[in-house]
Every structure is written in C-alpha cells, then in structure tokens.
CSV table of C-alpha atoms in Angstrom, one decimal:
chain,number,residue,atom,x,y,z
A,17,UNK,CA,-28.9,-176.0,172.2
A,18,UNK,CA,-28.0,-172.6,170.2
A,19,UNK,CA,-26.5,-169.5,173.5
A,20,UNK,CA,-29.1,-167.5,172.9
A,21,UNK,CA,-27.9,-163.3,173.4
A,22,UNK,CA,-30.5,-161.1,173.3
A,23,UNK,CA,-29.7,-157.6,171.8
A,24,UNK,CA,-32.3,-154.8,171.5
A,25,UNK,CA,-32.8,-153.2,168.5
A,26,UNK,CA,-31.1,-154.3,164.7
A,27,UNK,CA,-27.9,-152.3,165.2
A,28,UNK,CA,-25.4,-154.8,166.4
A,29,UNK,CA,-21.5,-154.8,165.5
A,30,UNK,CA,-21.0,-158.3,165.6
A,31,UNK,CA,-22.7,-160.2,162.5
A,32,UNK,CA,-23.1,-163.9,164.1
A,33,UNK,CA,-23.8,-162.8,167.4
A,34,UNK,CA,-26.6,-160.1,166.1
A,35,UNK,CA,-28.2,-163.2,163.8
A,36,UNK,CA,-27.9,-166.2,166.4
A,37,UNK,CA,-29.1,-163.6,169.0
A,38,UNK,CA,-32.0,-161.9,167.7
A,39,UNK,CA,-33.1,-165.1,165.6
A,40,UNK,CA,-32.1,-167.8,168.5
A,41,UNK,CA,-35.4,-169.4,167.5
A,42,UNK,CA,-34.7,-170.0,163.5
A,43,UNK,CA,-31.6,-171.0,164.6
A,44,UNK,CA,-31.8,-173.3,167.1
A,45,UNK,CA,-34.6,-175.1,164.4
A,46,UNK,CA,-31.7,-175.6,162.1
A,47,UNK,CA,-29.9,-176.7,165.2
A,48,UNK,CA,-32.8,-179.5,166.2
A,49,UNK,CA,-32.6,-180.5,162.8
A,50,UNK,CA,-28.8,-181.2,162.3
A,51,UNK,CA,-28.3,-185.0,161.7
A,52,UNK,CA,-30.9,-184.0,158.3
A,53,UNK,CA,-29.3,-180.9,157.6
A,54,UNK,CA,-26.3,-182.4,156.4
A,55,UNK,CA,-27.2,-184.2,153.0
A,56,UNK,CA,-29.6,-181.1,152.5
A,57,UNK,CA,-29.2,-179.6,149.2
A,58,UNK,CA,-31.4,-176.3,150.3
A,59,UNK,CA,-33.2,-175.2,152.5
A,60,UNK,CA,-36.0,-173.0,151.2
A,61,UNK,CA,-37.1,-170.5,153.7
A,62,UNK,CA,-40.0,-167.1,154.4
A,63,UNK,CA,-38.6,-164.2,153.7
A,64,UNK,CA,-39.6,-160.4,154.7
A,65,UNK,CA,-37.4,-158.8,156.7
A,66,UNK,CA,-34.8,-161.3,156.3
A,67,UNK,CA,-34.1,-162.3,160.0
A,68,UNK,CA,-35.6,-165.6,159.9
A,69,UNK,CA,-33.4,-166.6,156.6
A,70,UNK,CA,-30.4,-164.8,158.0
A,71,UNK,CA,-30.6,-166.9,161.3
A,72,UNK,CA,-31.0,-170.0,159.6
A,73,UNK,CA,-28.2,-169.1,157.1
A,74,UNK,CA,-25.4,-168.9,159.9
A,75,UNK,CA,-26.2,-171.7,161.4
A,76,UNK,CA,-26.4,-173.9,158.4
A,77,UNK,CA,-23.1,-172.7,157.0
A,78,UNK,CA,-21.4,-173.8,160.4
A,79,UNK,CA,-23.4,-177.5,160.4
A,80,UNK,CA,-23.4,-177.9,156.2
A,81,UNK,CA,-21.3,-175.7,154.5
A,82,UNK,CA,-23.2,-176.7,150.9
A,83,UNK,CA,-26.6,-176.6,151.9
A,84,UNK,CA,-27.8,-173.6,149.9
A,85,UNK,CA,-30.4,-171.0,151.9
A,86,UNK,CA,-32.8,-169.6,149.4
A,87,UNK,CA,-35.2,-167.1,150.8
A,88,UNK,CA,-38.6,-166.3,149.0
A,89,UNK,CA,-40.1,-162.9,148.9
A,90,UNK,CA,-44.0,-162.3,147.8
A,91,UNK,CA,-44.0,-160.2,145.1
A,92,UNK,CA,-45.9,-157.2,147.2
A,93,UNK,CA,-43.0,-156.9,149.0
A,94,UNK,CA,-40.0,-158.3,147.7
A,95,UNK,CA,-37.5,-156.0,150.1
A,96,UNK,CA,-35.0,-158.9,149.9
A,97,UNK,CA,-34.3,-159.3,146.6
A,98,UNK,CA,-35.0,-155.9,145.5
A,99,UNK,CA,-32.2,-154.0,148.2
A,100,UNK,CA,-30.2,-157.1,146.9
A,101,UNK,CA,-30.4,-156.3,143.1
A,102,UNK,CA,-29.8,-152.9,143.8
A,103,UNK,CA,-26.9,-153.3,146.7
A,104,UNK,CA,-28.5,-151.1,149.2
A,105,UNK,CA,-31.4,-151.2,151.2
A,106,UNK,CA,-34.5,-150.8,149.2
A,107,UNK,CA,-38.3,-150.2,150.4
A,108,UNK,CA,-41.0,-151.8,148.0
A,109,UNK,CA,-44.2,-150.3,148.5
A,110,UNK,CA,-46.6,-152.4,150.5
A,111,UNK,CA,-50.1,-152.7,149.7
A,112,UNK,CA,-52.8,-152.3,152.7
A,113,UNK,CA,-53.6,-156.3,152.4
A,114,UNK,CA,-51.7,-159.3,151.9
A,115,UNK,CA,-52.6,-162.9,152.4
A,116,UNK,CA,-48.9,-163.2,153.4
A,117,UNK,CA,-48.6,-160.5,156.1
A,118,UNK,CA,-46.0,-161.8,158.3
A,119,UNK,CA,-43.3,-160.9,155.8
A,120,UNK,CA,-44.6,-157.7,154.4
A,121,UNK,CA,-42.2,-155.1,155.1
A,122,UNK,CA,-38.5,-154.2,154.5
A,123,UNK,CA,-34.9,-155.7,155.5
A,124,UNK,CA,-32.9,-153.3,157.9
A,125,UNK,CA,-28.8,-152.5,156.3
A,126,UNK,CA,-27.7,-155.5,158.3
A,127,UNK,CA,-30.3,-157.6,157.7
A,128,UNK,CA,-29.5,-156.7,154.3
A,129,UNK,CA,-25.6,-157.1,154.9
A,130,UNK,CA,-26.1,-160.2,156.5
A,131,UNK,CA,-28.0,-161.5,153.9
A,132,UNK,CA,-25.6,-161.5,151.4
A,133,UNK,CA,-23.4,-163.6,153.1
A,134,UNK,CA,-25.7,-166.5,154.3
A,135,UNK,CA,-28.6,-166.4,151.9
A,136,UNK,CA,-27.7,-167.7,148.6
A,137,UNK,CA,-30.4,-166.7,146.3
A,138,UNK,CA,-33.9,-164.7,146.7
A,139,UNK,CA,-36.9,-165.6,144.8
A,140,UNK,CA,-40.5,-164.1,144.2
A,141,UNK,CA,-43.5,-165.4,144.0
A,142,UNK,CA,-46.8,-163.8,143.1
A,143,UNK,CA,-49.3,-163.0,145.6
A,144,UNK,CA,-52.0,-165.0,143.6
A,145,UNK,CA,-49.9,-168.5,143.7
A,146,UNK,CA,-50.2,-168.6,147.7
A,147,UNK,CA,-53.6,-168.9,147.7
A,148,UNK,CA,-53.3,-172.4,145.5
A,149,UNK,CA,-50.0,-173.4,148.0
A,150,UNK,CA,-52.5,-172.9,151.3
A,151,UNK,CA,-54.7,-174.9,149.3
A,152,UNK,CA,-52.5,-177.9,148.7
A,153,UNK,CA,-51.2,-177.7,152.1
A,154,UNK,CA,-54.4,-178.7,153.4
A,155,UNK,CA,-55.8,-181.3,151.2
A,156,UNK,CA,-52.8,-182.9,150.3
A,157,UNK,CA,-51.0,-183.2,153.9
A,158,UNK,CA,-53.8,-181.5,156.1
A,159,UNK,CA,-51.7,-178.8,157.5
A,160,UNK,CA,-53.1,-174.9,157.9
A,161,UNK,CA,-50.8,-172.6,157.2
A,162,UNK,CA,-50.9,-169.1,156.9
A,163,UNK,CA,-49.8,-166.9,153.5
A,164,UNK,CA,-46.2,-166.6,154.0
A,165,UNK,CA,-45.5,-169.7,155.1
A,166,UNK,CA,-46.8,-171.2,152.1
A,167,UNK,CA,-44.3,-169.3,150.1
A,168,UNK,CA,-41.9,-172.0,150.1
A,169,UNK,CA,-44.4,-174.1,148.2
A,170,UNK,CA,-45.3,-171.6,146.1
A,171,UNK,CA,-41.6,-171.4,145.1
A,172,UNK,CA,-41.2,-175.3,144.4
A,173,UNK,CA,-44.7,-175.4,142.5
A,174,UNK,CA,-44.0,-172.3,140.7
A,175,UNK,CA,-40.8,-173.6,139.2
A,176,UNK,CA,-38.6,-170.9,140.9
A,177,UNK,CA,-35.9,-173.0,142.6
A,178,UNK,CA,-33.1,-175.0,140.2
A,179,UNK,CA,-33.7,-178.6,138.7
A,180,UNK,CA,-30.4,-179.6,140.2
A,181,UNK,CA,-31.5,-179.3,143.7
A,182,UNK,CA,-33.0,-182.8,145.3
A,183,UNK,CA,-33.0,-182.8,148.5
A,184,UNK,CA,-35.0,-179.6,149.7
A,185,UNK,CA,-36.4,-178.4,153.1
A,186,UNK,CA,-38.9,-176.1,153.2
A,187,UNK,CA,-39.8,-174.0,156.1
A,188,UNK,CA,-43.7,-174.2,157.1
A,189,UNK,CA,-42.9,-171.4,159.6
A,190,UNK,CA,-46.6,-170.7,160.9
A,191,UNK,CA,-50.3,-171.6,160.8
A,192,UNK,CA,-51.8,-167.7,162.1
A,193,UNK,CA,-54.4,-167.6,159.6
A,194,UNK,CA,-58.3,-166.7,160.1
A,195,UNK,CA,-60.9,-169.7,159.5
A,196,UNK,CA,-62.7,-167.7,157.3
A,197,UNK,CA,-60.3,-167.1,155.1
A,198,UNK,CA,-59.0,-170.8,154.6
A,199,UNK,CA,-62.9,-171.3,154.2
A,200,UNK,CA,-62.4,-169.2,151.5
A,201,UNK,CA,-59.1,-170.7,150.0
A,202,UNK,CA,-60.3,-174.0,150.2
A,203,UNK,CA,-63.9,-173.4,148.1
A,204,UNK,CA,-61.7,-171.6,145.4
C-alpha cells in the first residue's frame, strides 16, 4: 500500500509528499495496478485541477519510468493546459453548466508546478464529444459514467493522443451522473 500523509490545504513544501498525500487515493490505484503498469505506454487520465493526474504521475514515474501521463482537460475549462501554455497559473472562465463538472475549475501554483514534472502532455476535448463517449461507454461495455470521466475516451475517439502509443490506460474515474441525464445521452 501507498503511506498515506494527510496535509491540509495545497501549500505544501515537499512536492512528492504533497501529491502522494493529498492524492493517496489516485496513487495507490497506480499502486494496485503495478504488475500492468509496467509495459504501459500511457496512461490517459481526468483532468481539472490537476491532483488526480499529478498523483498518478509520481507514482508511475517511480514504478515505469516511460509510461507517459497525459491529462485531458474539457475545453470549458481547460486550466491545465492553458496555465501550462502560458507558464503560470491561468483561470479559464467556467460556464454555469457542464456535463463534466468534476473537473471544472482551476489548478493551484503547485498543482500547476507539479504538473510539469509528472504529466507529460495536456489535451482538450470539446464539451460536445463527451456526450457521444457516455454514450459508447454504455452500449458498448455497459458502464455509466459521468462527463469527465468520459474524457479519456473522448481523447482516444477524438484522435487527440499519438499513433505511436499502443498500449493505453484510461482512467474511468467515476459514475456520479443523474439517470435523467444518461436517459437523455443515450436517446441522442
């Protein structure tokens, strides 16, 4: 198991501590999935704030040095790759609904900081391919998920990640999503 230390807040001096700790979770299913990581070429993973791809991204580079992280932002708010592009924090403005709500928001300076070292790229997806990735999700392999954790697919389907990668996990990282709505997804 991933030593879990709990600090409060996002304002921690120590880099792997302050991932592993606040993100013991995403970590420890990187952890749980070791013997696999290995011969991964990426792991593609939800991406708002940043934690979840950051916590992933340190443990991965201890367990598999070459698997790649590659975080996907939704293009209503693409904090990641934006404060990335530009070097510095950056706050994309949010609109009041989102089907992928769980990542909407902004990464913090050492989410941001962390970032660039363990994730290796950031892509963007538009809001209206996640709809079609929910979709899939549940006819194909009969799995609900909600909005941002169908960004992952939305990435692969959408032609975002690169041709040489092969062996790919993607993160499914949550299934809070009201029945109406996939009602609604599904008759579309």
């Amino acid at each position: 198991r991933v030593g879990v230390v709990v600090f409060p807040g996002t304002n921690c001096e120590h880099d792997v501590a302050w991932a592993v700790g606040l993100l013991g979770g995403e970590a420890e299913l990187v952890w749980h999935d070791r013997t696999d990581l290995d011969g991964l070429d990426a792991v593609v993973v939800p991406c708002g704030g940043g934690g979840m791809a950051v916590g992933l991204g340190v443990v991965a580079r201890q367990l598999s040095p070459k698997t790649k992280i590659i975080a996907v932002n939704v293009d209503t708010s693409a904090s990641m790759a934006l404060s990335r592009k530009e070097g510095q924090v950056m706050t994309p403005v949010v609109p009041s609904s989102t089907i992928a709500d769980s990542v909407a928001g902004a990464v913090s300076e050492n989410t941001l900081r962390l970032g660039q070292k363990y994730i290796d790229d950031v892509v963007v997806v538009k809001e209206a391919s996640l709809k079609g990735s929910i979709a899939e999700l549940l006819r194909r392999h009969r799995m609900v998920v909600e909005g941002s954790a169908a960004l992952g697919l939305a990435a692969i389907t959408g032609g975002l990640l690169p041709k040489s990668l092969k062996r790919v996990c993607v993160v499914l990282s949550g299934a809070n999503i009201d029945v109406v709505r996939v009602k609604d997804i599904v008759a579309h």
